[in-house]
Every structure is written in C-alpha cells, then in structure tokens.
PDB file of C-alpha atoms and ligand atoms in Angstrom:
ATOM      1  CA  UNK A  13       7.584  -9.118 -15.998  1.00 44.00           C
ATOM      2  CA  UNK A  14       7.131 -12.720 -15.078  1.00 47.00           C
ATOM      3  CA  UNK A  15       4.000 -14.219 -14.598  1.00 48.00           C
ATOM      4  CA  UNK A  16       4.074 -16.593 -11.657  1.00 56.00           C
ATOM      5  CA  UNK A  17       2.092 -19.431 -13.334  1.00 42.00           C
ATOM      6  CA  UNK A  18       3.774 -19.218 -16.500  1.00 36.00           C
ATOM      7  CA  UNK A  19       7.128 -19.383 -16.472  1.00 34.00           C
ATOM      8  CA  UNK A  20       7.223 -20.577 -12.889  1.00 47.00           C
ATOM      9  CA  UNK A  21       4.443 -21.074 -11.626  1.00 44.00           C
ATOM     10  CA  UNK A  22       1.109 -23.155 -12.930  1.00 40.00           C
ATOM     11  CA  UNK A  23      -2.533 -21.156 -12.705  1.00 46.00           C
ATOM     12  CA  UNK A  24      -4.859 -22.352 -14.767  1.00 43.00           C
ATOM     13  CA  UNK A  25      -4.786 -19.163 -17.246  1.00 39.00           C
ATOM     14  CA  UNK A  26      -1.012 -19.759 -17.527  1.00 49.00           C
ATOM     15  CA  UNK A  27      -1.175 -23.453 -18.674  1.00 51.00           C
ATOM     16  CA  UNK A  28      -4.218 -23.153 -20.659  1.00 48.00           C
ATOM     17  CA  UNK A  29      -5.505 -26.187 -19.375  1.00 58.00           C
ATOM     18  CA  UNK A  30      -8.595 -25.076 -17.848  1.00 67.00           C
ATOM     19  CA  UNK A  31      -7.911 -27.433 -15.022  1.00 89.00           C
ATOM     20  CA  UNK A  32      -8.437 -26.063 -11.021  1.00 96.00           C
ATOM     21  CA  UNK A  33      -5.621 -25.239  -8.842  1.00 98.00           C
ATOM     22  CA  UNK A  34      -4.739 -28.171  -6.996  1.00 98.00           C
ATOM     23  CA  UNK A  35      -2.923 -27.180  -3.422  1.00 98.00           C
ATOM     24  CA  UNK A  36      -0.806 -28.403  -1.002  1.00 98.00           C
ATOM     25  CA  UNK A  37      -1.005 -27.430   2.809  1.00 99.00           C
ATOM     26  CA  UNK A  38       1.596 -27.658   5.274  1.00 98.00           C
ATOM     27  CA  UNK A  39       0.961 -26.772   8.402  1.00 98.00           C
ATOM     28  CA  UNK A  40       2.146 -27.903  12.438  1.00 98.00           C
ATOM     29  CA  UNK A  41      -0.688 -26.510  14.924  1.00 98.00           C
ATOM     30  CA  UNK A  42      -4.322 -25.483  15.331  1.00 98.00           C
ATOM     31  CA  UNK A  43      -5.082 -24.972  11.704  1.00 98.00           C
ATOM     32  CA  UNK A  44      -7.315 -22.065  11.649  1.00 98.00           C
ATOM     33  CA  UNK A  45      -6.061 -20.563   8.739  1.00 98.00           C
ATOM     34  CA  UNK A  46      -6.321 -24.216   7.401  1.00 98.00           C
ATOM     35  CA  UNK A  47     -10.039 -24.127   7.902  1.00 98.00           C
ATOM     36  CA  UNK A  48     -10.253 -20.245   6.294  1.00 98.00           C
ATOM     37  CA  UNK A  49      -9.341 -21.651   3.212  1.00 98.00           C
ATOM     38  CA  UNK A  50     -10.855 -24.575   2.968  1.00 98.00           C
ATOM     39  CA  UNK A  51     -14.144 -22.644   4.334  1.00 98.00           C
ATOM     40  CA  UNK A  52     -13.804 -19.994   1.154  1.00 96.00           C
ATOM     41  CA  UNK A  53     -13.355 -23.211  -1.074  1.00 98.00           C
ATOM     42  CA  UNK A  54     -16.831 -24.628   0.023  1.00 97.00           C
ATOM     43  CA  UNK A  55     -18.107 -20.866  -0.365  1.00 96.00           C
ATOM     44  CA  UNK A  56     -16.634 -20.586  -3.599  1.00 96.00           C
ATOM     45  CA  UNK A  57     -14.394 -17.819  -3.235  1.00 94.00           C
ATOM     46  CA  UNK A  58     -11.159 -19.661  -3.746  1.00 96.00           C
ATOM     47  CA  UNK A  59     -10.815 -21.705  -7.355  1.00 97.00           C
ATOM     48  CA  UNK A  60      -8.985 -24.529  -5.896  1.00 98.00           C
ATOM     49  CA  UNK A  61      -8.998 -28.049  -4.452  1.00 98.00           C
ATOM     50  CA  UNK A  62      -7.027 -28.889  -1.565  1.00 98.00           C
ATOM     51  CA  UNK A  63      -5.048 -32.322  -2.663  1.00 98.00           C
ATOM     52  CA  UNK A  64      -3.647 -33.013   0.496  1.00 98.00           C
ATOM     53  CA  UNK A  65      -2.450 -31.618   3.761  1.00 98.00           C
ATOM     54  CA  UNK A  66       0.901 -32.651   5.348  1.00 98.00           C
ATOM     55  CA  UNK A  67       1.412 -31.901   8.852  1.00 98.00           C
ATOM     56  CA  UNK A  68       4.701 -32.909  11.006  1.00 98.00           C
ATOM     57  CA  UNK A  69       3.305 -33.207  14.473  1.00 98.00           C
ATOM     58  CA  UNK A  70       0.788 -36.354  14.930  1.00 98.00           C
ATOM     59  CA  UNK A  71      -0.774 -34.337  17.783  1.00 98.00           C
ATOM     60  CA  UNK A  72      -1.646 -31.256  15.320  1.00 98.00           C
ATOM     61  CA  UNK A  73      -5.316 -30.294  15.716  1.00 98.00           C
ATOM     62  CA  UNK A  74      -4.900 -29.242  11.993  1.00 98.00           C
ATOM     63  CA  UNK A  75      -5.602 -33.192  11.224  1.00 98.00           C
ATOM     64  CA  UNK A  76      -8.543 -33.098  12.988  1.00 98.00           C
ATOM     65  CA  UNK A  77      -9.827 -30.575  10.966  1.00 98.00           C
ATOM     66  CA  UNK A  78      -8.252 -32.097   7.251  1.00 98.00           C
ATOM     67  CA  UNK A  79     -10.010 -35.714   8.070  1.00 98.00           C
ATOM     68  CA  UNK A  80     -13.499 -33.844   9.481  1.00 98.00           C
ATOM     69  CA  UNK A  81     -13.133 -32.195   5.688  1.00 97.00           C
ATOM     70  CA  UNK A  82     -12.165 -35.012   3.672  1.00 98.00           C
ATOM     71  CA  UNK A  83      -9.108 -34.166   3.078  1.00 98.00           C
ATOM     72  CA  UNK A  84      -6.061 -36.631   1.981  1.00 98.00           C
ATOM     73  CA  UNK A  85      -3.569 -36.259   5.416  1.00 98.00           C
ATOM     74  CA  UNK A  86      -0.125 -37.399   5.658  1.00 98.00           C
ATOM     75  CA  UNK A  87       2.158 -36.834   8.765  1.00 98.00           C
ATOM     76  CA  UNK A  88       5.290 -37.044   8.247  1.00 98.00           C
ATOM     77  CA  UNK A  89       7.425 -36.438  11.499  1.00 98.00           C
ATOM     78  CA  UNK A  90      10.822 -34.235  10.805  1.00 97.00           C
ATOM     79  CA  UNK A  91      12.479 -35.770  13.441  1.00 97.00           C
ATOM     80  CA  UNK A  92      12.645 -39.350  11.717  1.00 98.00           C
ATOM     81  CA  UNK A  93      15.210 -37.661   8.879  1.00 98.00           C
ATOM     82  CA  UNK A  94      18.406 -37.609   9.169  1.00 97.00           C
ATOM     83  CA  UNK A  95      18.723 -34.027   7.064  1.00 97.00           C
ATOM     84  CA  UNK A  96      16.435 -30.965   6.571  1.00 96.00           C
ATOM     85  CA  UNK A  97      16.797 -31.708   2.896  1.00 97.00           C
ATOM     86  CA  UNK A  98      15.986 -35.597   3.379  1.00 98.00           C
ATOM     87  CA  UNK A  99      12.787 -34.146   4.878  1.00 98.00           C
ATOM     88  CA  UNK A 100      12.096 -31.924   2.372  1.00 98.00           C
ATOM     89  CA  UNK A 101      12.645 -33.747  -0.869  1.00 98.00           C
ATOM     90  CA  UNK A 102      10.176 -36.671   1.039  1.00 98.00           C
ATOM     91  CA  UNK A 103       7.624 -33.021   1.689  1.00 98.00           C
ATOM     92  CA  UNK A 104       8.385 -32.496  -2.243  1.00 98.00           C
ATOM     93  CA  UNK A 105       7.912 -36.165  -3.571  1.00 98.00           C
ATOM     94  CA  UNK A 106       4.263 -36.170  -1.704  1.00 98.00           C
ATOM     95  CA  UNK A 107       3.130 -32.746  -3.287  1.00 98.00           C
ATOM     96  CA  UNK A 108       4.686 -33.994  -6.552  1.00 98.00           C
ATOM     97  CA  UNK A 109       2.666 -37.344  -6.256  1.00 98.00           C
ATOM     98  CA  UNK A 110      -0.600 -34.886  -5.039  1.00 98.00           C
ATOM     99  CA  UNK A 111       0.256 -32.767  -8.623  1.00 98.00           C
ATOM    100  CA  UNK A 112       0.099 -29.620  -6.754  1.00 98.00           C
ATOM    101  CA  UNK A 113       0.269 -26.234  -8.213  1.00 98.00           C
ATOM    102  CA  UNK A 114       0.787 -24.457  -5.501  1.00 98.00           C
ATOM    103  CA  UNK A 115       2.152 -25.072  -2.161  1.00 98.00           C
ATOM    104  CA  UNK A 116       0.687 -22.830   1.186  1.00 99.00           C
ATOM    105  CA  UNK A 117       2.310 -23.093   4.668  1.00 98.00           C
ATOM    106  CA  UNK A 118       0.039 -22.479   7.454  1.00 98.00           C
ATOM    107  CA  UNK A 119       1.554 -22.443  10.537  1.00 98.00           C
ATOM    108  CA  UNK A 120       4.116 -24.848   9.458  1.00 98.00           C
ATOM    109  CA  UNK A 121       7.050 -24.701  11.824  1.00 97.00           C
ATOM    110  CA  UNK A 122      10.219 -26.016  10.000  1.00 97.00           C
ATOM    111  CA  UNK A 123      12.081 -23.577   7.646  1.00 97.00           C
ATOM    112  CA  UNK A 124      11.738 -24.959   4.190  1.00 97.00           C
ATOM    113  CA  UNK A 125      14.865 -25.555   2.186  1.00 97.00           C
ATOM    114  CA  UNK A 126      16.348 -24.932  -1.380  1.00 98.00           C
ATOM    115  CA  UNK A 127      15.575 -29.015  -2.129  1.00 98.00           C
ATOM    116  CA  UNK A 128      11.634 -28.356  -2.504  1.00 98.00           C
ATOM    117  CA  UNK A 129      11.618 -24.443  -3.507  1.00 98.00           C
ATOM    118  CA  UNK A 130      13.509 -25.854  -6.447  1.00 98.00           C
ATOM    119  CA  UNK A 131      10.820 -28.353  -6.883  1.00 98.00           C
ATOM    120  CA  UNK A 132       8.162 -25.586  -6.645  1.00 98.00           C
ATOM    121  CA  UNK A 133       9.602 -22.637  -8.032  1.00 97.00           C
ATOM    122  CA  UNK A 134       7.811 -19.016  -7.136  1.00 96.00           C
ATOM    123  CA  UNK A 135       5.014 -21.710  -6.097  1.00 98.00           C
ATOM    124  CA  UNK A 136       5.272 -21.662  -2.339  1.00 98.00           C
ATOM    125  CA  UNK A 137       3.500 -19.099  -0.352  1.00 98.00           C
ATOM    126  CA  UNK A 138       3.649 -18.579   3.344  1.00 98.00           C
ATOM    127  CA  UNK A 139       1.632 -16.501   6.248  1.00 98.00           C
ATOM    128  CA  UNK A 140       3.896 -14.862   8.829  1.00 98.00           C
ATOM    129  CA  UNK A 141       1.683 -12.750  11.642  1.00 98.00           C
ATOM    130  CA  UNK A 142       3.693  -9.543  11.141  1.00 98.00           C
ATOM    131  CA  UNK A 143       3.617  -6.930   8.905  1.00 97.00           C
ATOM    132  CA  UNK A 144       7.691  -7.665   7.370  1.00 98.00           C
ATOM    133  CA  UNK A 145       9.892  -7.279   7.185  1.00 98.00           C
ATOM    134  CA  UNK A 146       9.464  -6.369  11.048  1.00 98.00           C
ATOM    135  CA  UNK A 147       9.510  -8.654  13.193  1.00 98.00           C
ATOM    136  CA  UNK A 148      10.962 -12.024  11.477  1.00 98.00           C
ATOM    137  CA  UNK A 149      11.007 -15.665  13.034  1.00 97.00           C
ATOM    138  CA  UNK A 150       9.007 -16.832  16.024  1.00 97.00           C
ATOM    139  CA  UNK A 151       6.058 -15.508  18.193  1.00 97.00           C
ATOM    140  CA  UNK A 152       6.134 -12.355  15.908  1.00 97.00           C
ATOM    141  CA  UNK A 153       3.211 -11.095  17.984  1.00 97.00           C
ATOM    142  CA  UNK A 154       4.882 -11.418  21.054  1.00 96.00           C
ATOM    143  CA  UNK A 155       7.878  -9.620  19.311  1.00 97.00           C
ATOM    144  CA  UNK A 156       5.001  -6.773  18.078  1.00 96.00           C
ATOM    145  CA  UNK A 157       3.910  -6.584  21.594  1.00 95.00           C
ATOM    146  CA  UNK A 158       6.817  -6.238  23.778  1.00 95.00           C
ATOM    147  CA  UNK A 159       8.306  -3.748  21.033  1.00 96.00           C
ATOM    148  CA  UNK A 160       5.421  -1.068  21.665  1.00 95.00           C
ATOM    149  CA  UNK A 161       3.910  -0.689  18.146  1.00 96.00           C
ATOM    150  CA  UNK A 162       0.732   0.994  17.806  1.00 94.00           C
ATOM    151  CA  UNK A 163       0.378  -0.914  14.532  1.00 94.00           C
ATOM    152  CA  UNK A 164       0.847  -4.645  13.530  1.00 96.00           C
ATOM    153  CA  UNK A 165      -0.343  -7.527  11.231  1.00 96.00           C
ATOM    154  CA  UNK A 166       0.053 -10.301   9.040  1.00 96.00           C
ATOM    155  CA  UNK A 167       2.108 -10.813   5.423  1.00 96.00           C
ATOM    156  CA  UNK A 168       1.290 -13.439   3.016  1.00 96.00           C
ATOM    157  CA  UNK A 169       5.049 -13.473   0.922  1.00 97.00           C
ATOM    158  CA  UNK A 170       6.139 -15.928  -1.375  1.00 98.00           C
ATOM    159  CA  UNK A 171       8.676 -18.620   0.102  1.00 98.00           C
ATOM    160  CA  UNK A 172      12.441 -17.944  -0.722  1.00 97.00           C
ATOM    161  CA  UNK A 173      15.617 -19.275   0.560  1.00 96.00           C
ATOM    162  CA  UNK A 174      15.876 -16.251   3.057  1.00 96.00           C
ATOM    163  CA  UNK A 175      13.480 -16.619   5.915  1.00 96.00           C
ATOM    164  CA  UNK A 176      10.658 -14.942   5.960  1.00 97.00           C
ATOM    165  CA  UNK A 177      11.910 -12.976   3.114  1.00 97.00           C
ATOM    166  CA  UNK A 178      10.230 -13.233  -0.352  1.00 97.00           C
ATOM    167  CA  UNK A 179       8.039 -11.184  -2.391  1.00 97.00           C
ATOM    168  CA  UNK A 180       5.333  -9.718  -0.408  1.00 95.00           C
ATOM    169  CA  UNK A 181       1.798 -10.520  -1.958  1.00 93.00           C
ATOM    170  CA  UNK A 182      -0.800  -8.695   0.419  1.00 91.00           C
ATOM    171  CA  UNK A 183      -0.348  -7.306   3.919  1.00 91.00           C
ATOM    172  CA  UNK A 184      -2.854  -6.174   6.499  1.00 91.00           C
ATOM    173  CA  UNK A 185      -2.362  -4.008   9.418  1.00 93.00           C
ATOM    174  CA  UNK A 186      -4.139  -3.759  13.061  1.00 92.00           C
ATOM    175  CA  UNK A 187      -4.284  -1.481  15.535  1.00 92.00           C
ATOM    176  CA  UNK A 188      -2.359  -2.518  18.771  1.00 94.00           C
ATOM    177  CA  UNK A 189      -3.828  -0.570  21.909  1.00 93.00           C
ATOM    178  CA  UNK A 190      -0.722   0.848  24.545  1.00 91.00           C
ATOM    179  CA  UNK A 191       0.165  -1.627  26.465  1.00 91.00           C
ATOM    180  CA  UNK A 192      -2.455  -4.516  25.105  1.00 92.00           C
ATOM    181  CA  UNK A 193      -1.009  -8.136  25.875  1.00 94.00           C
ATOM    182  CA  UNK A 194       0.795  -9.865  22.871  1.00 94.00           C
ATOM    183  CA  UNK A 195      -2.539 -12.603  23.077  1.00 96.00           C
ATOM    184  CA  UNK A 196      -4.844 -10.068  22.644  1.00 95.00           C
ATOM    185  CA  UNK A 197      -2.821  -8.635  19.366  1.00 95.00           C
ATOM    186  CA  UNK A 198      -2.221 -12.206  18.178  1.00 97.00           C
ATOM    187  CA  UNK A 199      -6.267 -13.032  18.043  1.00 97.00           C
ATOM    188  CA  UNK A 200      -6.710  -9.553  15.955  1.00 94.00           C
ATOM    189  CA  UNK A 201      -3.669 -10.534  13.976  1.00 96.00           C
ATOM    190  CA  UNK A 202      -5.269 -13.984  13.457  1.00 97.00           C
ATOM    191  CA  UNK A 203      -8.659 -13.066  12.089  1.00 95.00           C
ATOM    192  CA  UNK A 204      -7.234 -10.663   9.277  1.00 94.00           C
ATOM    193  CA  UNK A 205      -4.498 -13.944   8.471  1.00 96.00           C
ATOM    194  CA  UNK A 206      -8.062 -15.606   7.750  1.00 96.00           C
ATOM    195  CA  UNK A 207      -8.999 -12.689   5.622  1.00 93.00           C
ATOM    196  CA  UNK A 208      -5.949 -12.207   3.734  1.00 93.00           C
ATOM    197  CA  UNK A 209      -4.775 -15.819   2.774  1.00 96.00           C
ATOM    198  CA  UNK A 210      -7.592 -17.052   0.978  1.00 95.00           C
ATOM    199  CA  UNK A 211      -7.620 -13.738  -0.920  1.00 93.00           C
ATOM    200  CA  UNK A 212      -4.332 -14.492  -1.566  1.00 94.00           C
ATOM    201  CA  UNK A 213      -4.221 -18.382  -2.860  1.00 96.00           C
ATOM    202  CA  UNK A 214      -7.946 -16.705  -5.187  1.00 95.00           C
ATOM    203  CA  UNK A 215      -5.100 -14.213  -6.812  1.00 94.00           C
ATOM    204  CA  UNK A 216      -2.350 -17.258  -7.605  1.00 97.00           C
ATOM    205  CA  UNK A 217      -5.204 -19.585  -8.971  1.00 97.00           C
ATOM    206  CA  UNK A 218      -6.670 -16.848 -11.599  1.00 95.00           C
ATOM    207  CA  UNK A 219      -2.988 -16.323 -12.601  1.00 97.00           C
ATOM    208  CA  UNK A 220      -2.708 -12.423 -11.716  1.00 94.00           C
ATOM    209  CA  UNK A 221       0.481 -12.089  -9.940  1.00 96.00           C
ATOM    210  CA  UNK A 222       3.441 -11.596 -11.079  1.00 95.00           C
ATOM    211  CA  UNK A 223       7.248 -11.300  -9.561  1.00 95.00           C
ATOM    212  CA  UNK A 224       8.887  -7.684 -10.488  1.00 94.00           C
ATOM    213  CA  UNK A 225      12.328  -7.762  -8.704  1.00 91.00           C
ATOM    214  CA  UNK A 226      10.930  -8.671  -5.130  1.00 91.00           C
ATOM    215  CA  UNK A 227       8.347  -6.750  -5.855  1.00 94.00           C
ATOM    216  CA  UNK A 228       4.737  -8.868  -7.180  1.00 94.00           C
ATOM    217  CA  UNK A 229       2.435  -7.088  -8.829  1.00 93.00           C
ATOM    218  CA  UNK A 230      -1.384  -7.709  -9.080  1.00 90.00           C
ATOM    219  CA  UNK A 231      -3.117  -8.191 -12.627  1.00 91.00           C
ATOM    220  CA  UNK A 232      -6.323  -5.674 -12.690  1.00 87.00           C
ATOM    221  CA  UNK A 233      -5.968  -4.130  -9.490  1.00 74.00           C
ATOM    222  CA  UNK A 234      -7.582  -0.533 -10.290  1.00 63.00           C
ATOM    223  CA  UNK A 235      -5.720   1.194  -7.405  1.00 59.00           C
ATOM    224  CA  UNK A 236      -3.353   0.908  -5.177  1.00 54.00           C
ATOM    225  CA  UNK A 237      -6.002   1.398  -2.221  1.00 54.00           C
ATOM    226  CA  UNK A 238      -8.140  -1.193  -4.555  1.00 50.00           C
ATOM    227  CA  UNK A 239      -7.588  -4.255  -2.467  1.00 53.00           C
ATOM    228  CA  UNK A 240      -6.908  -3.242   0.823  1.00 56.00           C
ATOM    229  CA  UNK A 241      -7.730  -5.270   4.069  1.00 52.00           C
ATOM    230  CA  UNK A 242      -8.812  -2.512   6.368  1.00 53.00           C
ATOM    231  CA  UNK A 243      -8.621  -3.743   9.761  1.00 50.00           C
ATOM    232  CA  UNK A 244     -11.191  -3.553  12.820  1.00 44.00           C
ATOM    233  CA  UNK A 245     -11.769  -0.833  14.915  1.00 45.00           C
ATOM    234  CA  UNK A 246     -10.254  -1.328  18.223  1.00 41.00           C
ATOM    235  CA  UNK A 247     -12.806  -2.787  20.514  1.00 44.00           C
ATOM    236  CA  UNK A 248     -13.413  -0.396  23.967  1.00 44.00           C
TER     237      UNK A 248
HETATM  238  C1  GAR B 323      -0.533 -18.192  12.332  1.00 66.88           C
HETATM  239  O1  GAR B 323      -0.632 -17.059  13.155  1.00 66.88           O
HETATM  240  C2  GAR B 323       0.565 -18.001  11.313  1.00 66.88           C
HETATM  241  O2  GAR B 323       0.658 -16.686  10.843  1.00 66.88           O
HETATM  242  C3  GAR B 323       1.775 -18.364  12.115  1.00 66.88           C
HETATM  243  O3  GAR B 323       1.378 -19.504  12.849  1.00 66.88           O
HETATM  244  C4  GAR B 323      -0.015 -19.398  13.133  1.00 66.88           C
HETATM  245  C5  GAR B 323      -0.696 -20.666  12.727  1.00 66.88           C
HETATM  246  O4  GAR B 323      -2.016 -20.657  13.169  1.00 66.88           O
HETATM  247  N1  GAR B 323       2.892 -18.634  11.292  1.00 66.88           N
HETATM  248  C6  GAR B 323       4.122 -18.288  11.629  1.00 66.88           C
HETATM  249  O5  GAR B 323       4.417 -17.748  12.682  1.00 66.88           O
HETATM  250  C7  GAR B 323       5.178 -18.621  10.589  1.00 66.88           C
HETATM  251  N2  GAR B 323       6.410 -17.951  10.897  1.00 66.88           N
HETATM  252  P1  GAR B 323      -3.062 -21.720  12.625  1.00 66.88           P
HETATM  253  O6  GAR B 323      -2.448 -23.092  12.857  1.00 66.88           O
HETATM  254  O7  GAR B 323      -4.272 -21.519  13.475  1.00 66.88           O
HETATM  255  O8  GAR B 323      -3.296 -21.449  11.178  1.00 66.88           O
END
C-alpha cells in the first residue's frame, strides 16, 4: 500500500514535520467550491492554509472571492502560451514557489498535463459534478439530465493523465426527479461538491489515504457506510 503523503505525496504525518498543509487552488469560474474550503479552513475543519489561488480567466468571480479572503492571486491567462505544457510547467513553477503540498482544481477548465502531475505526483485532486466514471468532460449535469438518471452527483478523484480518470476518493449521490431540468440537478449537485471537497482535502492533510491499484483507501474509516455523504431529500 502506498501512502499518498509519503512516498508521493506530503501530509504532515508523512513528513514528520508537523508543518500544515499548504494548498494550491486552481480554478476558472464562480468559485463556490473555492469559498467551501476556504469557509471550513476559518471553521477549522480543514488543517490547511491556502498559499495561493491561480485562476486563468481575469474575469473569474473566483478572484473576487481569493482577494475579499486574503488570499495570494495570480492569473495567468492560457491563451498567452504557446503549448499546454508551457502553461503548465509556468502553473507548476508558481505552486512550487507557493511550496504547496497539495494541489485542488475547482472548476478549473483546462485539462492538466503530464509536465505538472510529474511535478505533483498523486498530489493533485480534482471535483467533477458526476458520479464517474459516468458522465466524463463538460456540463456533466447537463449530460446527467438529458440521459434520464434518477440518480447523480459529484466525485472528488485524484488527477491522472486520463481525464477525469484517477483514483476516486469520495463520491456523493442525489436524487434527480423525472424530467427535472439539468439547472435544477446542477444546484443539488453543487451543494454536496461543497460538502464533499473539504472533507476530502481534511483526509489528504491528516495523511489517511492511500492509492491501492486505482483504488484509495481511507486510514480509520470503521465502515464502509462510515463516511457517507447522504444526500437531501428531494424537495416537493
Ligand atoms: C463545479 O460544479 C465543479 O464540479 C465543476 O465546475 C464547477 C465549478 O463551480 N468542475 C468540472 O466540471 C470539472 N470537469 P465553482 O466555480 O462554483 O466551484
């Protein structure tokens, strides 16, 4: 078994240095889940600091919500490299600079490449608003919708070279009602992403998973129903 913060990845249990989590966020849009972790960081229910956020699109209202938090914010626009790996190694050399631990794409719209998952290896994690590996690639939701499933939700995965593809950390599932418009399923979808992803960047920063295979398995979790994110009844 491989502990992801010892041989590849840093937790603070792993390295023995006692030191907090420092994190990376990427992200392109609104920047809810954004805010859900950095709101369970001021509650104290994530062990981490947020170093810096990096965001591609200057009109992002995820910057809005780093600089109303304090946070360090650099934009760096994709379209002024030549090369998805140009891009990338730049991404890499600012959350290399930011010595982060672990890097966490929210909402970040450009596939990530081999040039920084080798720089962060098994330390990239990444939301995707369907339960996969249903429903890949964009407007999942909308994908979830038009399909007809009576069931959705969200996956928070570790980042591989295959998209929207590596080890799956947590999922959590929604109902869908018959015929209930993909916005409608992307809202329910969106507050369990705010549930699950915090939970999930708590579990990488006390060192307790660990990659199997593809399979990552969580240190001290009593049963398999143990941590499950139970979603909402449907609302009348
Ligand atoms: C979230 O629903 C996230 O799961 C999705 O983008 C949204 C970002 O919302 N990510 C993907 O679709 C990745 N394939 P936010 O900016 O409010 O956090």
């Amino acid at each position: 078994m491989n502990p992801v913060g010892g041989g590849f990845a840093m937790s603070k249990y792993e390295d023995n240095s006692n030191s907090r989590l420092r994190i990376g966020i990427l992200a392109s849009g609104t920047g809810s889940n954004f805010d859900a972790i950095a709101e369970a960081i001021d509650s104290g229910r994530v062990d981490a600091d947020i170093s810096v956020l990096l965001c591609n699109r200057p009109e992002a209202k995820v910057l809005d919500k780093a600089k109303a938090r304090g946070v360090c914010v650099e934009i760096l626009r994709h379209g002024d490299f030549d090369t998805r790996e140009s891009f990338d190694a730049a991404l890499a050399d600012i959350l290399d600079h930011a010595e982060v631990g672990l890097v966490v794409l929210a909402g970040f719209d450009r596939i990530i490449s081999a040039t920084l998952l080798r720089r962060f290896p098994n330390r990239v994690i990444n939301i995707h608003p369907a339960l996969l590996p249903a429903f890949k690639g964009t407007d999942a939701q909308g994908q979830a919708a038009a399909y007809g499933v009576a069931i959705a939700g969200a996956t928070v995965h570790f980042v591989d070279e295959d998209v929207d593809h590596g080890a799956i950390i947590i999922q959590a599932a929604v109902p869908v009602a018959p015929g209930e418009a993909a916005n409608s399923v992307r809202q329910r979808i969106l507050a369990q992403e705010h549930r699950i992803y915090p939970y999930a960047v708590q579990l990488f920063a006390e060192g307790r998973l660990s990659i199997v295979g593809r399979k990552v398995i969580v240190k001290g979790r009593k049963s398999p129903g143990d941590e499950a994110v139970i979603s909402p009844p449907l609302p009348d």
